[in-house]
Coordinates of C-alpha atoms and ligand atoms in Angstrom, one line a residue:
M1490 CA 0.2 19.2 -16.7
D1491 CA 3.9 19.1 -16.5
F1492 CA 5.4 15.7 -15.9
T1493 CA 8.8 16.6 -16.4
L1494 CA 10.6 15.3 -12.7
S1495 CA 12.9 17.7 -11.0
E1496 CA 16.4 16.9 -10.2
E1497 CA 15.5 16.1 -6.7
Q1498 CA 12.6 13.7 -8.3
Q1499 CA 15.1 12.0 -10.7
L1500 CA 17.8 11.9 -7.9
L1501 CA 15.3 10.0 -5.7
Q1502 CA 14.1 7.7 -8.2
Q1503 CA 17.8 6.7 -9.2
T1504 CA 18.9 6.4 -5.9
A1505 CA 15.4 4.0 -5.2
R1506 CA 16.4 2.1 -8.4
E1507 CA 20.0 1.5 -7.4
F1508 CA 18.7 0.4 -3.9
A1509 CA 16.1 -1.8 -5.5
R1510 CA 18.4 -3.5 -8.1
R1511 CA 21.4 -4.2 -5.8
Q1512 CA 19.9 -5.0 -2.6
V1513 CA 16.1 -5.7 -2.7
Q1514 CA 15.7 -7.7 -6.1
P1515 CA 18.3 -10.6 -5.6
R1516 CA 16.5 -11.2 -2.0
A1517 CA 13.1 -11.1 -3.8
A1518 CA 12.6 -14.9 -4.1
E1519 CA 13.9 -16.1 -1.2
I1520 CA 11.5 -13.2 0.6
D1521 CA 8.7 -15.0 -1.3
E1522 CA 9.7 -18.7 -0.7
K1523 CA 10.2 -18.4 3.0
H1524 CA 7.4 -15.8 3.8
Q1525 CA 10.4 -13.9 5.1
F1526 CA 9.8 -10.4 6.4
P1527 CA 12.8 -8.2 5.4
A1528 CA 13.8 -6.6 8.4
D1529 CA 17.0 -5.6 6.9
L1530 CA 15.7 -4.1 3.8
V1531 CA 13.3 -2.0 6.1
K1532 CA 16.4 -0.6 7.9
A1533 CA 17.9 0.0 4.7
M1534 CA 14.8 2.0 3.4
A1535 CA 14.7 3.8 6.4
E1536 CA 18.5 5.1 5.9
L1537 CA 17.5 6.1 2.9
G1538 CA 14.3 8.0 3.8
L1539 CA 11.8 5.8 2.1
M1540 CA 9.8 5.6 5.4
G1541 CA 8.6 8.9 5.5
V1542 CA 9.3 10.3 2.0
A1543 CA 6.2 13.1 2.0
V1544 CA 6.6 13.8 5.9
P1545 CA 8.4 17.3 6.2
E1546 CA 12.5 16.9 7.5
S1547 CA 11.2 18.6 10.6
E1548 CA 9.1 15.8 11.7
G1549 CA 11.5 13.1 10.8
G1550 CA 10.9 12.4 7.1
A1551 CA 12.7 13.1 3.5
G1552 CA 10.4 16.4 3.1
M1553 CA 9.8 15.4 -0.8
D1554 CA 6.5 15.4 -2.3
V1555 CA 4.0 12.8 -3.1
L1556 CA 5.1 12.0 -6.8
S1557 CA 8.6 11.4 -5.2
Y1558 CA 7.1 8.5 -3.0
V1559 CA 5.4 7.1 -6.0
L1560 CA 8.5 7.1 -7.8
A1561 CA 10.3 5.5 -5.0
M1562 CA 7.3 2.9 -4.4
E1563 CA 7.5 2.1 -8.1
E1564 CA 11.1 1.1 -8.0
V1565 CA 11.2 -1.2 -4.5
S1566 CA 7.8 -2.9 -5.5
A1567 CA 9.4 -3.7 -9.4
A1568 CA 12.0 -5.4 -7.3
C1569 CA 10.0 -6.7 -4.4
A1570 CA 6.0 -5.9 -4.0
S1571 CA 6.5 -7.5 -0.4
T1572 CA 8.8 -5.0 0.5
G1573 CA 6.9 -2.5 -1.2
V1574 CA 3.9 -2.9 0.5
I1575 CA 5.6 -2.5 3.7
M1576 CA 6.9 0.9 2.7
S1577 CA 3.4 1.7 1.5
V1578 CA 1.7 1.3 4.7
Q1579 CA 4.3 3.2 6.7
N1580 CA 4.2 6.2 4.3
S1581 CA 0.6 6.3 3.3
L1582 CA -1.4 4.5 6.1
V1583 CA 0.4 5.5 9.4
C1584 CA 2.7 8.8 8.7
D1585 CA 0.1 10.7 6.5
P1586 CA -2.8 10.5 9.0
I1587 CA -0.4 11.3 12.1
M1588 CA 1.0 13.9 10.0
R1589 CA -2.7 15.5 9.1
F1590 CA -4.6 14.8 12.1
G1591 CA -2.1 14.4 14.7
N1592 CA -1.7 17.2 17.4
A1593 CA 2.1 18.2 18.3
E1594 CA 2.6 16.2 20.9
Q1595 CA 1.6 13.2 19.0
K1596 CA 3.7 13.8 16.0
K1597 CA 7.0 14.5 18.2
E1598 CA 6.5 11.1 19.9
F1599 CA 5.1 9.0 17.2
L1600 CA 5.4 10.4 13.8
V1601 CA 9.3 11.5 14.0
P1602 CA 10.3 7.6 14.7
L1603 CA 7.8 6.5 12.3
A1604 CA 9.1 8.7 9.5
Q1605 CA 12.9 7.9 10.3
G1606 CA 11.7 4.3 10.3
K1607 CA 13.0 3.6 13.8
K1608 CA 9.3 2.4 14.7
L1609 CA 6.9 0.4 12.1
G1610 CA 3.2 1.0 11.8
C1611 CA 0.2 -0.6 10.7
F1612 CA -3.5 0.6 9.8
A1613 CA -6.4 -1.1 11.3
L1614 CA -10.1 -0.6 9.9
S1615 CA -11.2 -4.0 8.4
E1616 CA -12.7 -6.2 10.4
P1617 CA -14.0 -9.8 10.3
D1618 CA -17.9 -8.4 9.2
A1619 CA -16.3 -5.0 8.0
G1620 CA -14.1 -5.0 4.9
S1621 CA -15.6 -2.9 2.0
D1622 CA -18.5 -1.8 4.4
A1623 CA -16.0 0.0 6.4
A1624 CA -18.4 1.8 8.5
A1625 CA -19.8 -1.3 9.9
Q1626 CA -17.4 -1.6 12.4
K1627 CA -17.8 -3.3 15.8
T1628 CA -14.7 -2.4 17.7
F1629 CA -15.9 -0.5 20.5
A1630 CA -14.2 2.2 22.6
E1631 CA -15.8 3.2 25.8
R1632 CA -14.5 6.3 27.6
D1633 CA -13.5 5.5 30.9
G1634 CA -12.1 9.1 32.5
D1635 CA -9.2 9.9 31.1
H1636 CA -8.8 6.3 28.9
Y1637 CA -10.9 4.6 26.4
V1638 CA -11.4 0.8 27.3
I1639 CA -11.1 -0.8 23.5
N1640 CA -12.6 -4.3 22.8
G1641 CA -12.8 -5.9 19.2
V1642 CA -11.0 -7.9 16.6
K1643 CA -9.4 -6.4 13.4
N1644 CA -8.7 -8.2 10.3
W1645 CA -6.2 -8.3 7.6
I1646 CA -3.7 -5.9 9.4
T1647 CA -0.5 -5.7 7.0
N1648 CA 2.3 -5.0 9.0
G1649 CA 0.4 -6.3 12.1
P1650 CA 2.8 -9.2 13.0
E1651 CA 6.0 -6.6 13.1
A1652 CA 4.2 -3.3 13.7
D1653 CA 5.2 -1.1 16.9
L1654 CA 2.0 1.0 16.5
C1655 CA -1.2 0.9 14.7
V1656 CA -3.4 3.7 13.7
L1657 CA -6.6 2.2 14.9
L1658 CA -10.3 2.7 13.6
T1659 CA -13.2 1.9 16.5
M1660 CA -16.7 3.0 17.3
T1661 CA -17.4 5.4 20.1
Q1662 CA -21.1 5.8 19.3
P1663 CA -22.5 2.7 17.3
Q1664 CA -25.8 4.3 16.9
Q1665 CA -24.4 7.0 14.9
R1666 CA -22.9 4.5 12.2
H1667 CA -20.1 6.4 10.3
R1668 CA -20.1 9.6 12.3
G1669 CA -19.8 7.3 15.8
I1670 CA -16.1 6.2 14.5
T1671 CA -13.0 7.6 16.2
A1672 CA -9.3 7.2 15.3
F1673 CA -6.5 6.0 17.9
I1674 CA -2.9 5.6 17.9
L1675 CA -2.3 2.2 19.5
P1676 CA 0.9 1.4 21.0
M1677 CA 1.1 -2.2 20.0
D1678 CA 2.6 -3.4 23.3
L1679 CA -0.3 -2.1 25.4
P1680 CA -1.9 -4.7 28.0
G1681 CA -4.9 -6.0 26.2
V1682 CA -3.2 -6.0 22.5
R1683 CA -3.0 -9.5 21.2
R1684 CA -1.7 -10.6 17.1
G1685 CA -3.3 -13.4 15.4
A1686 CA -1.2 -16.0 13.6
K1687 CA 0.3 -15.0 10.3
E1688 CA -1.9 -15.4 7.4
N1689 CA -0.8 -17.8 4.8
K1690 CA -1.3 -15.6 1.7
L1691 CA -1.2 -16.2 -2.4
G1692 CA 1.2 -13.5 -2.6
I1693 CA 3.2 -10.6 -1.1
T1694 CA 4.0 -13.3 1.2
G1695 CA 7.2 -11.3 2.9
S1696 CA 4.8 -8.9 4.3
G1697 CA 3.1 -9.9 7.4
T1698 CA -0.4 -9.7 7.8
C1699 CA -2.8 -11.0 11.1
Q1700 CA -5.7 -9.9 13.2
I1701 CA -5.2 -7.8 16.0
F1702 CA -7.3 -8.8 19.0
L1703 CA -8.2 -5.7 21.2
E1704 CA -9.4 -7.3 24.8
N1705 CA -10.3 -4.5 27.6
C1706 CA -7.4 -2.8 26.2
R1707 CA -7.0 1.1 27.8
V1708 CA -5.9 3.4 25.8
P1709 CA -4.8 7.0 27.2
A1710 CA -7.3 9.5 25.4
S1711 CA -4.4 11.6 24.6
L1712 CA -3.8 8.9 22.3
R1713 CA -7.0 9.8 20.2
L1714 CA -6.3 10.9 16.6
G1715 CA -8.6 13.6 16.0
D1716 CA -12.0 14.3 17.5
E1717 CA -14.2 11.7 18.5
G1718 CA -17.0 10.6 15.6
Q1719 CA -13.9 12.2 13.0
G1720 CA -12.4 8.8 12.5
F1721 CA -14.4 7.8 9.2
K1722 CA -13.1 11.0 7.5
V1723 CA -9.6 10.2 8.9
A1724 CA -9.7 6.7 7.4
M1725 CA -11.4 7.7 4.1
S1726 CA -8.9 10.4 3.7
T1727 CA -6.1 8.2 4.5
L1728 CA -7.4 6.0 2.2
D1729 CA -7.5 8.3 -0.6
G1730 CA -3.7 8.6 -0.2
G1731 CA -3.2 4.9 0.2
R1732 CA -4.5 4.0 -2.8
I1733 CA -1.7 6.1 -4.4
G1734 CA 0.5 4.3 -2.8
I1735 CA -0.8 0.7 -4.0
A1736 CA -1.0 1.9 -7.5
A1737 CA 2.3 2.8 -7.5
Q1738 CA 3.3 -0.6 -5.9
A1739 CA 0.9 -2.2 -9.1
L1740 CA 3.0 -0.3 -11.6
G1741 CA 6.0 -1.6 -10.2
I1742 CA 4.8 -5.3 -10.4
A1743 CA 3.7 -4.4 -13.9
R1744 CA 6.8 -3.2 -15.2
A1745 CA 8.7 -6.1 -13.5
A1746 CA 6.5 -8.7 -15.3
L1747 CA 6.5 -6.6 -18.5
E1748 CA 10.7 -6.5 -18.6
A1749 CA 10.7 -10.3 -17.3
A1750 CA 8.6 -11.1 -20.4
I1751 CA 10.8 -8.9 -22.8
T1752 CA 14.0 -10.5 -21.3
Y1753 CA 12.6 -14.1 -21.5
G1754 CA 11.2 -13.8 -25.4
K1755 CA 14.5 -12.2 -26.5
D1756 CA 16.3 -15.3 -25.5
R1757 CA 13.9 -17.8 -25.9
K1758 CA 13.6 -19.3 -29.8
T1759 CA 10.3 -20.7 -31.3
F1760 CA 9.9 -21.6 -34.9
G1761 CA 13.5 -20.3 -35.8
K1762 CA 13.3 -16.7 -34.1
P1763 CA 13.2 -15.2 -31.0
V1764 CA 9.5 -15.0 -29.3
V1765 CA 9.8 -11.4 -29.4
E1766 CA 10.0 -11.4 -33.1
H1767 CA 6.7 -13.2 -33.2
Q1768 CA 3.6 -10.6 -34.3
G1769 CA 1.5 -12.2 -32.0
I1770 CA 3.9 -11.8 -29.2
Q1771 CA 4.9 -8.2 -30.0
F1772 CA 1.4 -7.1 -29.9
M1773 CA 1.0 -8.5 -26.5
L1774 CA 4.1 -6.3 -25.4
A1775 CA 3.0 -3.4 -26.9
D1776 CA -0.5 -3.4 -25.3
M1777 CA 1.2 -4.1 -22.0
A1778 CA 3.8 -1.4 -22.3
T1779 CA 0.7 1.4 -23.3
Q1780 CA -1.4 0.3 -20.3
L1781 CA 1.4 0.6 -18.1
D1782 CA 2.1 4.0 -19.1
A1783 CA -1.5 5.0 -19.0
A1784 CA -2.0 3.7 -15.3
R1785 CA 1.6 5.4 -14.8
L1786 CA 0.0 8.7 -16.1
L1787 CA -3.1 8.3 -13.9
T1788 CA -1.1 7.6 -10.8
W1789 CA 1.4 10.6 -11.4
R1790 CA -1.7 12.8 -11.7
A1791 CA -3.2 11.8 -8.5
A1792 CA 0.1 12.4 -6.7
L1793 CA 0.6 15.9 -8.2
L1794 CA -3.1 16.7 -7.2
K1795 CA -2.6 15.4 -3.7
S1796 CA 0.7 17.7 -3.5
A1797 CA -0.7 20.8 -5.0
G1798 CA -3.5 20.3 -2.2
K1799 CA -6.4 19.8 -4.7
P1800 CA -9.1 17.2 -4.5
Y1801 CA -7.6 13.8 -5.6
G1802 CA -10.0 11.1 -4.1
T1803 CA -11.2 10.5 -7.7
A1804 CA -7.9 10.8 -9.0
S1805 CA -6.7 8.2 -6.7
A1806 CA -9.5 5.7 -7.3
M1807 CA -8.8 5.8 -10.9
A1808 CA -5.3 5.4 -10.6
K1809 CA -5.7 2.4 -8.2
L1810 CA -8.3 0.8 -10.3
M1811 CA -6.4 1.3 -13.7
A1812 CA -3.1 0.4 -12.2
A1813 CA -4.1 -3.0 -10.4
E1814 CA -6.2 -4.1 -13.4
V1815 CA -3.1 -3.5 -15.7
A1816 CA -0.5 -5.1 -12.9
N1817 CA -3.2 -8.1 -13.4
H1818 CA -3.4 -8.0 -17.1
V1819 CA 0.4 -7.5 -17.6
A1820 CA 1.5 -10.5 -15.3
K1821 CA -1.0 -12.7 -16.6
D1822 CA 0.4 -12.1 -20.6
A1823 CA 4.3 -12.1 -19.4
L1824 CA 3.7 -15.2 -17.8
Q1825 CA 1.6 -16.8 -20.8
I1826 CA 4.6 -15.5 -23.0
H1827 CA 7.0 -17.5 -20.9
G1828 CA 4.8 -20.8 -21.4
G1829 CA 5.4 -23.5 -19.0
Y1830 CA 8.6 -21.8 -17.6
G1831 CA 6.4 -19.3 -16.4
Y1832 CA 4.6 -21.6 -14.4
V1833 CA 7.6 -22.7 -12.4
K1834 CA 9.6 -20.9 -9.6
E1835 CA 12.4 -20.9 -11.4
Y1836 CA 11.5 -17.5 -13.3
P1837 CA 10.2 -14.3 -11.4
V1838 CA 6.8 -14.0 -13.3
E1839 CA 4.6 -16.6 -11.4
R1840 CA 5.7 -14.4 -8.3
H1841 CA 4.5 -11.2 -10.1
F1842 CA 1.6 -12.6 -11.1
R1843 CA 0.6 -14.1 -7.7
D1844 CA 1.7 -10.5 -5.9
A1845 CA -0.5 -8.6 -8.6
K1846 CA -4.1 -9.9 -7.4
I1847 CA -3.8 -8.5 -3.9
T1848 CA -3.7 -4.9 -5.7
E1849 CA -7.2 -5.3 -6.6
I1850 CA -8.5 -6.4 -3.2
Y1851 CA -6.7 -4.0 -0.5
E1852 CA -7.3 -0.7 0.1
G1853 CA -10.2 -0.7 -1.3
T1854 CA -11.3 -3.6 -3.9
S1855 CA -11.6 -2.4 -7.6
E1856 CA -15.5 -2.4 -6.9
I1857 CA -15.0 0.3 -4.5
Q1858 CA -12.9 2.2 -6.6
R1859 CA -15.7 1.9 -9.3
L1860 CA -18.0 2.9 -6.5
V1861 CA -16.1 6.2 -5.6
I1862 CA -15.6 7.2 -9.1
A1863 CA -19.3 6.6 -9.9
R1864 CA -20.6 8.3 -7.1
S1865 CA -18.4 11.5 -8.1
L1866 CA -19.9 11.6 -11.7
I1867 CA -23.5 11.5 -10.4
K1868 CA -23.4 13.9 -7.5
D1869 CA -24.9 17.2 -7.4
Ligands
LIG1907 N1 -12.5 11.9 2.5 C1 -13.4 12.3 3.6 N2 -14.4 12.1 4.0 C2 -14.9 10.9 3.1 C3 -14.6 10.6 2.0 C4 -13.1 10.8 1.6 N3 -12.7 9.9 0.6 N4 -15.5 9.5 1.6 C5 -16.6 9.5 2.3 N5 -16.3 10.4 3.2 C6 -17.2 11.0 4.3 C7 -18.5 11.4 3.3 O1 -18.4 12.5 3.2 C8 -19.8 11.4 4.6 O2 -19.6 12.2 5.6 P1 -20.9 13.1 6.0 O3 -21.6 11.9 7.0 O4 -20.2 14.1 7.1 O5 -21.7 13.6 5.0 C9 -19.3 10.0 5.4 O6 -18.1 9.9 5.0 C10 -19.9 8.9 4.5 O7 -19.6 8.7 3.4 P2 -20.5 7.6 2.6 O8 -22.0 7.7 2.7 O9 -19.9 7.5 0.8 O10 -20.2 6.3 2.9 P3 -20.2 5.0 2.9 O11 -20.6 4.1 4.0 O12 -21.2 4.8 1.9 O13 -18.9 4.2 2.5 C11 -16.9 3.8 1.0 C12 -17.9 4.4 1.2 C13 -16.3 4.6 -0.5 C14 -17.7 2.5 0.3 C15 -16.2 3.4 2.0 O14 -16.9 2.7 2.9 C16 -14.8 2.8 1.3 O15 -13.7 3.2 0.8 N6 -14.9 1.2 1.8 C17 -13.6 0.5 1.4 C18 -12.5 0.8 2.7 C19 -11.2 0.0 2.4 O16 -10.8 0.8 1.3 N7 -10.9 -0.8 3.2 C20 -9.4 -1.1 3.1 C21 -9.2 -1.5 4.5 S1 -7.3 -1.0 4.6 C22 -6.4 -2.1 3.8 O17 -6.5 -2.6 2.9 C23 -5.1 -1.6 4.6 C24 -3.7 -2.8 4.5 O18 -3.7 -3.3 5.5 C25 -3.0 -2.6 3.4

């Protein structure tokens, strides 16, 4: 497997790094502190082509590959994980399924402005009683002539407070469980769509999360994404790709935490020498860097498989599992290296520690990733 980055990939990585260091990173503490949606940064990402990295240019995107998306996600997330997840949801959970399952009209009307970053999207699968068990949906779409009438509640919707559009999963035939699920593209300004209050979260506080209430919402049948009953496959295959994006977000968080620990540890002296010269700390740093690289290689592999059109579901589950656990481990040790200074907001490491946690939860918990990996090992 060739891990050499092409000139185009290196250029995008460099562009994203410059943007992240100059524009995103100086804002990250304030975004976190004020739970502030970074609308200006989202606009800037759109101008750089980061809201539809792997969408063809003819459909409004940057026309690059999945590894390019991963490279850019790591850079943005290293500066600000909130800004990173806004980008990830847009690319992986909204543009990608419309690109793969949308018809020509849907792509023209929705994918183009999404990939250009003129519209923001969200993805609504989870419900109050259906998280890991995604097939236990209760939201119901009932056919009524050339419309569907949708009722239900969706939970934990990243980008929900700000989104213009939603990729929505609903039941159309509840007795058929996962085979009775159908996907829609839902304009968020349709009558009968209501957003709940913004959740008050532990981390990634700049990205808005809310419930979406659907109350007799009439959605034209032309906005159905794929066939009736195909929704679970739309959702699962979308999440296979989404997990690569979250793995890249976790890489960014881990890298930022490691860099913070090294910077602090070179400056801070204990027992007459910089903290980084103590062997106990050096062993921690060596483990952090090695785990980060291992997670990065798994993430790049999953990205390359997806771009090559090869099966990548297990590889993406492995990448997300590893990267999320590495991010949490690295952030914890980076905070420990800071001692008391790690526990206060004067230093960024406590933000990385809080931001890391969600990567083990959303787009499939670490337990779900293990389940996906284990099933692939034992299937006939
Ligand atoms: N791609 C395509 N099809 C798939 C698939 C995949 N990755 N995984 C399963 N399927 C298909 C199966 O082939 C099967 O199809 P058939 O009926 O035709 O045979 C069908 O789906 C059912 O498969 P399972 O029996 O494996 O389904 P299950 O009910 O046991 O669930 C699961 C499997 C892996 C546990 C799944 O429910 C899952 O991934 N759960 C986690 C959900 C999740 O990640 N939620 C995150 C919410 S989104 C979010 O966090 C967004 C945000 O805002 C950031």
